Backbone atoms as SQL, in Angstrom:
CREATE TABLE atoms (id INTEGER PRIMARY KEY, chain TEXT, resi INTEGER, resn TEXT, atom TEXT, x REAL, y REAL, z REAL);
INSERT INTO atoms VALUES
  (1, 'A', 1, 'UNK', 'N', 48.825, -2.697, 103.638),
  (2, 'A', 1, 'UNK', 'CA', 49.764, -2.209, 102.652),
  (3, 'A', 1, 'UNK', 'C', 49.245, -2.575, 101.269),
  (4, 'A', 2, 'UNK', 'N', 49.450, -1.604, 100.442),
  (5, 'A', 2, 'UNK', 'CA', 48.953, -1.813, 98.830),
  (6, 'A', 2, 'UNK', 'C', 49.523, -3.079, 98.172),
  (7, 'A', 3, 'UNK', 'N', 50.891, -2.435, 98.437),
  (8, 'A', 3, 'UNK', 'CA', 51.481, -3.797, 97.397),
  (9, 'A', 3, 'UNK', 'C', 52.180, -4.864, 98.296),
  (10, 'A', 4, 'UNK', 'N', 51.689, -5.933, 97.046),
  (11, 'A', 4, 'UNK', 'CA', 51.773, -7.516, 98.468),
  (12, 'A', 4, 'UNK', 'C', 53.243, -7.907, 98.215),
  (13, 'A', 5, 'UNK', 'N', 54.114, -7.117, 99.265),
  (14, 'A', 5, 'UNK', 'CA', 55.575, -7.798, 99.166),
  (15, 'A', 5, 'UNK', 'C', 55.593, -9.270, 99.382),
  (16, 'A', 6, 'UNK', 'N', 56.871, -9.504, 98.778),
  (17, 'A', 6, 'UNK', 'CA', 57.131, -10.859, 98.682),
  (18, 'A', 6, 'UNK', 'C', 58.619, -11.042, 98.997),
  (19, 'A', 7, 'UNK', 'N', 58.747, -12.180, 99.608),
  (20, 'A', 7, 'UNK', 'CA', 60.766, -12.285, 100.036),
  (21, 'A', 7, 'UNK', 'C', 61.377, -12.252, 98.782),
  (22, 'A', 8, 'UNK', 'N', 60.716, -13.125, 97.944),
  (23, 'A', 8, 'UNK', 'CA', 61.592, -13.601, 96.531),
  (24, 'A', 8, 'UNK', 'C', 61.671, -12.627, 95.441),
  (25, 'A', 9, 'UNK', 'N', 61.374, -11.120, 96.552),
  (26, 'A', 9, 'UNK', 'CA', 61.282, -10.192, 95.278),
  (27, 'A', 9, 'UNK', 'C', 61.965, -8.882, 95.324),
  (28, 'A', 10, 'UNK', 'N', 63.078, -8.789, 96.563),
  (29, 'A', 10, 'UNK', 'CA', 63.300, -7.845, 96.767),
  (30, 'A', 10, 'UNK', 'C', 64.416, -7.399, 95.897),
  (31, 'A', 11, 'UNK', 'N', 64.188, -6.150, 96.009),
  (32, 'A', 11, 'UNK', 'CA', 64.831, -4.519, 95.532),
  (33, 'A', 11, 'UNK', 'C', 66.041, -5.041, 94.934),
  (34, 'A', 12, 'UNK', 'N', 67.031, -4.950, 94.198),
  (35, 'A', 12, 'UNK', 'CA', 68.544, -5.103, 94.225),
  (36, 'A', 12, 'UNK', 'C', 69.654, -4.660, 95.398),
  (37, 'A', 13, 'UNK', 'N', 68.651, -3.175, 95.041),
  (38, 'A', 13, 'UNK', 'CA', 69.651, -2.169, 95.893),
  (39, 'A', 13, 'UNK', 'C', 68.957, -2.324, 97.195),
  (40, 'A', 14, 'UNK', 'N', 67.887, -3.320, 98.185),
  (41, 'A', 14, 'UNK', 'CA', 67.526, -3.008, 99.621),
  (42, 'A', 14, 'UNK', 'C', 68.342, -2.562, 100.653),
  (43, 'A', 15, 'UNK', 'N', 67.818, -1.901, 101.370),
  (44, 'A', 15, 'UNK', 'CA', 68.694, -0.943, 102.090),
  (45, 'A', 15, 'UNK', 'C', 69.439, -1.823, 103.289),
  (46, 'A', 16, 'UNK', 'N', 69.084, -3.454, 103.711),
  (47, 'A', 16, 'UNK', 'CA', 69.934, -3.779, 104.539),
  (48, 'A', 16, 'UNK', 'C', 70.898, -4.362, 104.186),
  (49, 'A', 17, 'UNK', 'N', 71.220, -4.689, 103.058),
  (50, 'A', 17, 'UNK', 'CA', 72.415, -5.245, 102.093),
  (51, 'A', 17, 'UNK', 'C', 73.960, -4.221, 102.324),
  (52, 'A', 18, 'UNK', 'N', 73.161, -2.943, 102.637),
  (53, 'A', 18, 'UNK', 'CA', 74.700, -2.200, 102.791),
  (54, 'A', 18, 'UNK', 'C', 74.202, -1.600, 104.321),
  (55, 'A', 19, 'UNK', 'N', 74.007, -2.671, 105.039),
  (56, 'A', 19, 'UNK', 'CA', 73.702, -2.131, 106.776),
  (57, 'A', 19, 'UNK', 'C', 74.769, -3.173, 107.401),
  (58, 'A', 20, 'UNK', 'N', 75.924, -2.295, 108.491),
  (59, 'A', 20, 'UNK', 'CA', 76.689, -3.241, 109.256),
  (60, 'A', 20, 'UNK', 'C', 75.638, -4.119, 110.375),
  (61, 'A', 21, 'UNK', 'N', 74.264, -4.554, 110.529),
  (62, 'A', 21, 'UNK', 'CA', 73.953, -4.863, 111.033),
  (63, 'A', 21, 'UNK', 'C', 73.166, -6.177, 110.644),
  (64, 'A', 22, 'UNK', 'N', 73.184, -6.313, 109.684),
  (65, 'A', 22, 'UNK', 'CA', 72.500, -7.198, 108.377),
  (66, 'A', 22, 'UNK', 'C', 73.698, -8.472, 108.312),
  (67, 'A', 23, 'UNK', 'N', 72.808, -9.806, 108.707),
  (68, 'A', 23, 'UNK', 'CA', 73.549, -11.102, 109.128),
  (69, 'A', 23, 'UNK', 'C', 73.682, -11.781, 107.254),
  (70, 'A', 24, 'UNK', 'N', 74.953, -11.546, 107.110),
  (71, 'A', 24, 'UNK', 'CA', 75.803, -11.525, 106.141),
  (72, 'A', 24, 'UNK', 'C', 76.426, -12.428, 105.404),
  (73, 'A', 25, 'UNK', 'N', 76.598, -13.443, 106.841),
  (74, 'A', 25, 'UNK', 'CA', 76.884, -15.106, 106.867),
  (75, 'A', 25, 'UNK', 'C', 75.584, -15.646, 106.425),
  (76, 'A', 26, 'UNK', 'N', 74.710, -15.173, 106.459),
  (77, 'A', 26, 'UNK', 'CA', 73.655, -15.869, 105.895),
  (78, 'A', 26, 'UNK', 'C', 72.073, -15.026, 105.217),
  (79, 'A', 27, 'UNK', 'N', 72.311, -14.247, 104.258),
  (80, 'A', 27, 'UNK', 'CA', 71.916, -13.597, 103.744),
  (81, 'A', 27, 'UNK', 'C', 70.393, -13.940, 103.194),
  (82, 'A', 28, 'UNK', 'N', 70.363, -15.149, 102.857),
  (83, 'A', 28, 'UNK', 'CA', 69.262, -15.782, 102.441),
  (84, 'A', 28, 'UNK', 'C', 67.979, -15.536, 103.570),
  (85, 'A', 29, 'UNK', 'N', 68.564, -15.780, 104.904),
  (86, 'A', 29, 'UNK', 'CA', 67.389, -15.585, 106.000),
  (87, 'A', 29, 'UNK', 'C', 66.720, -14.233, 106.514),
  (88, 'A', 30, 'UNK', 'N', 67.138, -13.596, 105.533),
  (89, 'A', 30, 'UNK', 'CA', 67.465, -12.183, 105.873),
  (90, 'A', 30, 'UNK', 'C', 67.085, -11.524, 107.211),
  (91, 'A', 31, 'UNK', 'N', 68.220, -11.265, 108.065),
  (92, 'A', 31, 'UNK', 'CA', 67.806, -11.128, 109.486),
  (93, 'A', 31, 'UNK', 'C', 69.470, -10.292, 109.610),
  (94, 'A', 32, 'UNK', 'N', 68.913, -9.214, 111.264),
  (95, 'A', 32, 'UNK', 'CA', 69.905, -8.664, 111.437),
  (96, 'A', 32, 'UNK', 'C', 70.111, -8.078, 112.664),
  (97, 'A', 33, 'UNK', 'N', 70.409, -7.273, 112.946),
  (98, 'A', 33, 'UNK', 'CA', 70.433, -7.471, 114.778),
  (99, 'A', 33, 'UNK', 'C', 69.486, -6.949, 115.402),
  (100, 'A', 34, 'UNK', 'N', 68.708, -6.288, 114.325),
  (101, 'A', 34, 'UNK', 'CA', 67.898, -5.423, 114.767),
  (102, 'A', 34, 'UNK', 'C', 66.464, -6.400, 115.168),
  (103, 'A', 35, 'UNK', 'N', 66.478, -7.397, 113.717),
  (104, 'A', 35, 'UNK', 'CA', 65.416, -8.477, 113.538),
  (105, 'A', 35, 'UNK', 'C', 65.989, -9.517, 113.102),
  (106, 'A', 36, 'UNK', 'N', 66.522, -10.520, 114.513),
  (107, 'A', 36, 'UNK', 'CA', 66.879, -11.445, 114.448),
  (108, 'A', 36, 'UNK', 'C', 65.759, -12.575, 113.856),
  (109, 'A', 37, 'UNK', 'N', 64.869, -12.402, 113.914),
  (110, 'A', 37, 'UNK', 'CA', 63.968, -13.248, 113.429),
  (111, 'A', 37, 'UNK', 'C', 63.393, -13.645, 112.220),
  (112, 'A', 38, 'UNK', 'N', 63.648, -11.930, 111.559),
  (113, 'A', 38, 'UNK', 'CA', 63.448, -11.837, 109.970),
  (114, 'A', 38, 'UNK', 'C', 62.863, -10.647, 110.277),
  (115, 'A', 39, 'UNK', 'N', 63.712, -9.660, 109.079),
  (116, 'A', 39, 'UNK', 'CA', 63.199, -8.059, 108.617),
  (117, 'A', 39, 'UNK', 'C', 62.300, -8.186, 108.156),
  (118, 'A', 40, 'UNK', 'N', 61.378, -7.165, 108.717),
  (119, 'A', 40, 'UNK', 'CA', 59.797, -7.035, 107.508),
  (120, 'A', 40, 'UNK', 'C', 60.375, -6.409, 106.422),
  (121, 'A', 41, 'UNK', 'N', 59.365, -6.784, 106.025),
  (122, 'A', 41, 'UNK', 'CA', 59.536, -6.748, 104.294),
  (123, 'A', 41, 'UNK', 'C', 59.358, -5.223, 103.453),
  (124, 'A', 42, 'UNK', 'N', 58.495, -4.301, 105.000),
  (125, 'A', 42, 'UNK', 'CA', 58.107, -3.084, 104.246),
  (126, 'A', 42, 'UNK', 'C', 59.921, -2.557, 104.363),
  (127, 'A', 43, 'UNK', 'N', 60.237, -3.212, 105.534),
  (128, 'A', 43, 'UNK', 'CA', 61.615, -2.562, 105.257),
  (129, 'A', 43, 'UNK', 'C', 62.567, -3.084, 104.361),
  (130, 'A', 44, 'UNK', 'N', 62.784, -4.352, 104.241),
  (131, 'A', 44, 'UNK', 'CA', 63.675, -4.903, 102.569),
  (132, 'A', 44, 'UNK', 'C', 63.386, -4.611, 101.645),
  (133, 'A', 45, 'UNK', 'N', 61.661, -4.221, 101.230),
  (134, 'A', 45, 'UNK', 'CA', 61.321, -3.697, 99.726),
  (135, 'A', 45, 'UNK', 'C', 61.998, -2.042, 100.140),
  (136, 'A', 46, 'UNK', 'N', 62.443, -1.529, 100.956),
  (137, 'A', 46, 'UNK', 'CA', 62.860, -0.145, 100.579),
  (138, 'A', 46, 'UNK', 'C', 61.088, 0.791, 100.629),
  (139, 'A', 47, 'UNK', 'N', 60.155, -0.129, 101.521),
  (140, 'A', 47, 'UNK', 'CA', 59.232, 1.414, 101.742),
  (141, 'A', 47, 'UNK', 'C', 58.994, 2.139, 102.989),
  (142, 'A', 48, 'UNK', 'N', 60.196, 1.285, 104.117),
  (143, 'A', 48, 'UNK', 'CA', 60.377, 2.446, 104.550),
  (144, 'A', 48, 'UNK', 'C', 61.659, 2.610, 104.916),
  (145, 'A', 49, 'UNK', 'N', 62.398, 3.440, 105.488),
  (146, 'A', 49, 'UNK', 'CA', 63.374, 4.252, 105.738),
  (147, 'A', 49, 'UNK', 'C', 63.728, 3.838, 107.198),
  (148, 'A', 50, 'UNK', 'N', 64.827, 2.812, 107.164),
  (149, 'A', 50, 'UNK', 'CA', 65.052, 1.756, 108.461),
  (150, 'A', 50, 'UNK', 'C', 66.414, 2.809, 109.063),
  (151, 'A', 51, 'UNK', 'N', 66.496, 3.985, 108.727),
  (152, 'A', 51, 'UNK', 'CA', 67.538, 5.125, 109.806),
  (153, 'A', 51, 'UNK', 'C', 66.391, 5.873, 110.368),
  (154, 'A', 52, 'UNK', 'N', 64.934, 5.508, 110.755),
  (155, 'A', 52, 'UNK', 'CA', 64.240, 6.131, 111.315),
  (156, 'A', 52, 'UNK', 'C', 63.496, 5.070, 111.892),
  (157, 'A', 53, 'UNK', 'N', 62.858, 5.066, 113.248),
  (158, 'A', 53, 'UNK', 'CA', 62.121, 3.967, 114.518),
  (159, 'A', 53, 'UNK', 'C', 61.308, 3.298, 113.520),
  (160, 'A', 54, 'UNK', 'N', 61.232, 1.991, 113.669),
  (161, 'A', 54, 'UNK', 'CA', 60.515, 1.051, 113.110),
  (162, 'A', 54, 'UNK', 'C', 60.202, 0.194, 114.132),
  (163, 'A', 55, 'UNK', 'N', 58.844, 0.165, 114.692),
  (164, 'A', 55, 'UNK', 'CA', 58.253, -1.244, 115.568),
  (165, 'A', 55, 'UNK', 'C', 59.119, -2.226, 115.624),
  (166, 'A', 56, 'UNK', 'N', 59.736, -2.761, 117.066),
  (167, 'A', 56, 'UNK', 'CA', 60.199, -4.155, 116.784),
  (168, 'A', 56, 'UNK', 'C', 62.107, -4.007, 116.906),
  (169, 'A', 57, 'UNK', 'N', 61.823, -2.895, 116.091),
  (170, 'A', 57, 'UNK', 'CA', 63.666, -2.205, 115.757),
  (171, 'A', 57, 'UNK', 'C', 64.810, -2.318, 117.048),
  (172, 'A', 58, 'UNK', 'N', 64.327, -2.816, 118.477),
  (173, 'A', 58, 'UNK', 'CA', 64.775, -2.555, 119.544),
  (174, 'A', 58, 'UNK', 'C', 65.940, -1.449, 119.689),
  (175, 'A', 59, 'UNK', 'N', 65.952, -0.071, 119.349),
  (176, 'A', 59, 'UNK', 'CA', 66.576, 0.883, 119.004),
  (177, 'A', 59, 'UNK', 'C', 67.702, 0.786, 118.207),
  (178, 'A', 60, 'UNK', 'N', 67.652, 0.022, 117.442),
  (179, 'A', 60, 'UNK', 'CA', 69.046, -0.577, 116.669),
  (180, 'A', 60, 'UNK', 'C', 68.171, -0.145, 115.221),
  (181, 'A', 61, 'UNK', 'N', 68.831, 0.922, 114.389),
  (182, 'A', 61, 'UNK', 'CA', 68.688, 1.293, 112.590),
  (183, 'A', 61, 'UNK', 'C', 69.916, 1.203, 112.066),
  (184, 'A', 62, 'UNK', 'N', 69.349, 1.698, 110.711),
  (185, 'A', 62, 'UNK', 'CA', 70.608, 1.425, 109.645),
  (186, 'A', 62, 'UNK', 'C', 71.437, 2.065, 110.040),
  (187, 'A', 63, 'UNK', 'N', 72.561, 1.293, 109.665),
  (188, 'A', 63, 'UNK', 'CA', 74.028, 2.235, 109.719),
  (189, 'A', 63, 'UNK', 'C', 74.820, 1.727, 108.447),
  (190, 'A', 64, 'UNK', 'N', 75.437, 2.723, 107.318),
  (191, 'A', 64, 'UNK', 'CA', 75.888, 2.344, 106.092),
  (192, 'A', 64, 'UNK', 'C', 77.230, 1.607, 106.617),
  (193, 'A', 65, 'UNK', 'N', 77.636, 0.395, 105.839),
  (194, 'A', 65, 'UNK', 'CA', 78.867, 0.261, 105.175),
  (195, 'A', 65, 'UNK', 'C', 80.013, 0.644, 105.242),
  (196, 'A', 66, 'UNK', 'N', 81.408, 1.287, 106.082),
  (197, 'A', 66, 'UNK', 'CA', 82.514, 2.181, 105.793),
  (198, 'A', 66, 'UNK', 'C', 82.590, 1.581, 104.328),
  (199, 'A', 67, 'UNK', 'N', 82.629, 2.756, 103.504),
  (200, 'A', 67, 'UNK', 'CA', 83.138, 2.552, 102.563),
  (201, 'A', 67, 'UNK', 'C', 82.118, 2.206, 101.053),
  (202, 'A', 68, 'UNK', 'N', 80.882, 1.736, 101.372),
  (203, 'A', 68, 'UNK', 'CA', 79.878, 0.934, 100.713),
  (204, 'A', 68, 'UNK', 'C', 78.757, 2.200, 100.560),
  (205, 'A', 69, 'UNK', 'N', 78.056, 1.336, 99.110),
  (206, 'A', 69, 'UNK', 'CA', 77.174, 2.509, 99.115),
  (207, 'A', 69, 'UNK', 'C', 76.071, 2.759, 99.814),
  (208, 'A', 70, 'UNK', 'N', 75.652, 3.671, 99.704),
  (209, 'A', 70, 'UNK', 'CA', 74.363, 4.623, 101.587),
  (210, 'A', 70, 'UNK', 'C', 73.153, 3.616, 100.813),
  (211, 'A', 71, 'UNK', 'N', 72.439, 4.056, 101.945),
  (212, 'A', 71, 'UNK', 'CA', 70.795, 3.731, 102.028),
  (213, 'A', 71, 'UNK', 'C', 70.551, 4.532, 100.825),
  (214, 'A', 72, 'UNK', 'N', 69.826, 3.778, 100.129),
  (215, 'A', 72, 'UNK', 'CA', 68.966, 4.093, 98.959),
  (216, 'A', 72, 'UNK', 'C', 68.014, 5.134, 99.212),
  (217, 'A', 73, 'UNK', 'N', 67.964, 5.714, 100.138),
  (218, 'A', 73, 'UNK', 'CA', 66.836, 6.969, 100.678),
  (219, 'A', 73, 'UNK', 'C', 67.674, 7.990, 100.979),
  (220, 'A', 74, 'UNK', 'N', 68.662, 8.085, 101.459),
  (221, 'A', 74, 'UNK', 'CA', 69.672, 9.395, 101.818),
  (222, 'A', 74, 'UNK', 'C', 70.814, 9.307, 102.245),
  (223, 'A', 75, 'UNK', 'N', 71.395, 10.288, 101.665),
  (224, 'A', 75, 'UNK', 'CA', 72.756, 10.624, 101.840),
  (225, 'A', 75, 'UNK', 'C', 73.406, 10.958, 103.394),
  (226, 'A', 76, 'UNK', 'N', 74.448, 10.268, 103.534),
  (227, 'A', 76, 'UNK', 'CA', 75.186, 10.388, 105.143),
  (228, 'A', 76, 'UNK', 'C', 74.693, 12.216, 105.539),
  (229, 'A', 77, 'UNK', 'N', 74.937, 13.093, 104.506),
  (230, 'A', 77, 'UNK', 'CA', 74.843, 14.674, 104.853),
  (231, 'A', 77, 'UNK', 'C', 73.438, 14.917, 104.935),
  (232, 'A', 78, 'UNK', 'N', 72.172, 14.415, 105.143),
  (233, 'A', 78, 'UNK', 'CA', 71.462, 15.096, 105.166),
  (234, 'A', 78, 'UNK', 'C', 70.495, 13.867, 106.648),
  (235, 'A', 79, 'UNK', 'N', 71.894, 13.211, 107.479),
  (236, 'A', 79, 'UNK', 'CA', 71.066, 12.548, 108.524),
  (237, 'A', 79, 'UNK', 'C', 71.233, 13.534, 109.712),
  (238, 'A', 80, 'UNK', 'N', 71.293, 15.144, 109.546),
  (239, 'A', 80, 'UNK', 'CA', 70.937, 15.788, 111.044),
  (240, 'A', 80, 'UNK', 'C', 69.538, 16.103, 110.399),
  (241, 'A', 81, 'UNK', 'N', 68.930, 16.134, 108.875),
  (242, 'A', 81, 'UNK', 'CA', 66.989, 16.297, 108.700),
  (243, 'A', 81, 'UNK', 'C', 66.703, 14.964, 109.616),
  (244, 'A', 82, 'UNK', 'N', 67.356, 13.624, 109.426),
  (245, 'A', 82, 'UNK', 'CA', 66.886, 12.661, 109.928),
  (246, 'A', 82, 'UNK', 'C', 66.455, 12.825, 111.231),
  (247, 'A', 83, 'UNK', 'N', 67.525, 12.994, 111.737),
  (248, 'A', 83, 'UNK', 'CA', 67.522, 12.913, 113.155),
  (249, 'A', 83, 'UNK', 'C', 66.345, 14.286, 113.903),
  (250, 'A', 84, 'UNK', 'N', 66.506, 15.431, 112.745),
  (251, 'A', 84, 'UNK', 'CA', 65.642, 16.362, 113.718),
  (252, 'A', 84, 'UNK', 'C', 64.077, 15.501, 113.469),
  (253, 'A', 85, 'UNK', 'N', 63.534, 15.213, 111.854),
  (254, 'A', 85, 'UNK', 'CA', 62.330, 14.278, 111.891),
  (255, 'A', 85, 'UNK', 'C', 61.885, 13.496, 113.287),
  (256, 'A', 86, 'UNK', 'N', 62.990, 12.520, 113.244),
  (257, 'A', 86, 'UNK', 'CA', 62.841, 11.781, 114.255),
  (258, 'A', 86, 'UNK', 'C', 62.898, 11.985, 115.991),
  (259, 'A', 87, 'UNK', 'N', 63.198, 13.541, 115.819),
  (260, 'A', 87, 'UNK', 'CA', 62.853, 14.109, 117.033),
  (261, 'A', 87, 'UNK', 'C', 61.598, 14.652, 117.550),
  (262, 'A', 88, 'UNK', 'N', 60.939, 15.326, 116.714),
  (263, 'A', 88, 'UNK', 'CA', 59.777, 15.739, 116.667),
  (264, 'A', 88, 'UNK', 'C', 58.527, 14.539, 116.472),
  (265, 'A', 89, 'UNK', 'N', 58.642, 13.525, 115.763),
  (266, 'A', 89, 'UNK', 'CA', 57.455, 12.507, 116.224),
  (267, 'A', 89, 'UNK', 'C', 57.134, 12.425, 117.607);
């Protein structure tokens, strides 16, 4: 990867901050059900798009917030492109 992420540097807006799956009680460790161990980082810096298969992901992606704002990559209306993308890989 080009740019050398770092924990102490992420995004404002990262996309697991508004994921019901993102361990909340303790935010600092940043971990979530998906990666109990700790989210990679390509996914907390926001480069890639964690509502689509990510290594490791044990079929568990983002899911927004009721109520909170979406993934910084797309809007709730345009996850049947998602889903067809992610059909065709």
């Amino acid at each position: 990867m080009e740019k050398d992420l770092k924990r102490q540097e992420l995004p404002w807006d990262y996309q697991c901050r508004f994921c019901v799956h993102f361990d909340k009680e303790n935010p600092h460790k940043l971990r979530c059900d998906a990666f109990p161990d700790g989210i990679p980082l390509e996914i907390a810096h926001n480069v890639v798009d964690h509502r689509l298969a990510f290594p490791g992901d044990n079929g568990i992606r983002y899911v927004s917030i009721p109520g909170k704002r979406k993934s910084p990559f797309i809007e709730d209306e345009e996850m049947s492109e998602v889903r067809q993308i992610e059909q065709n890989r």
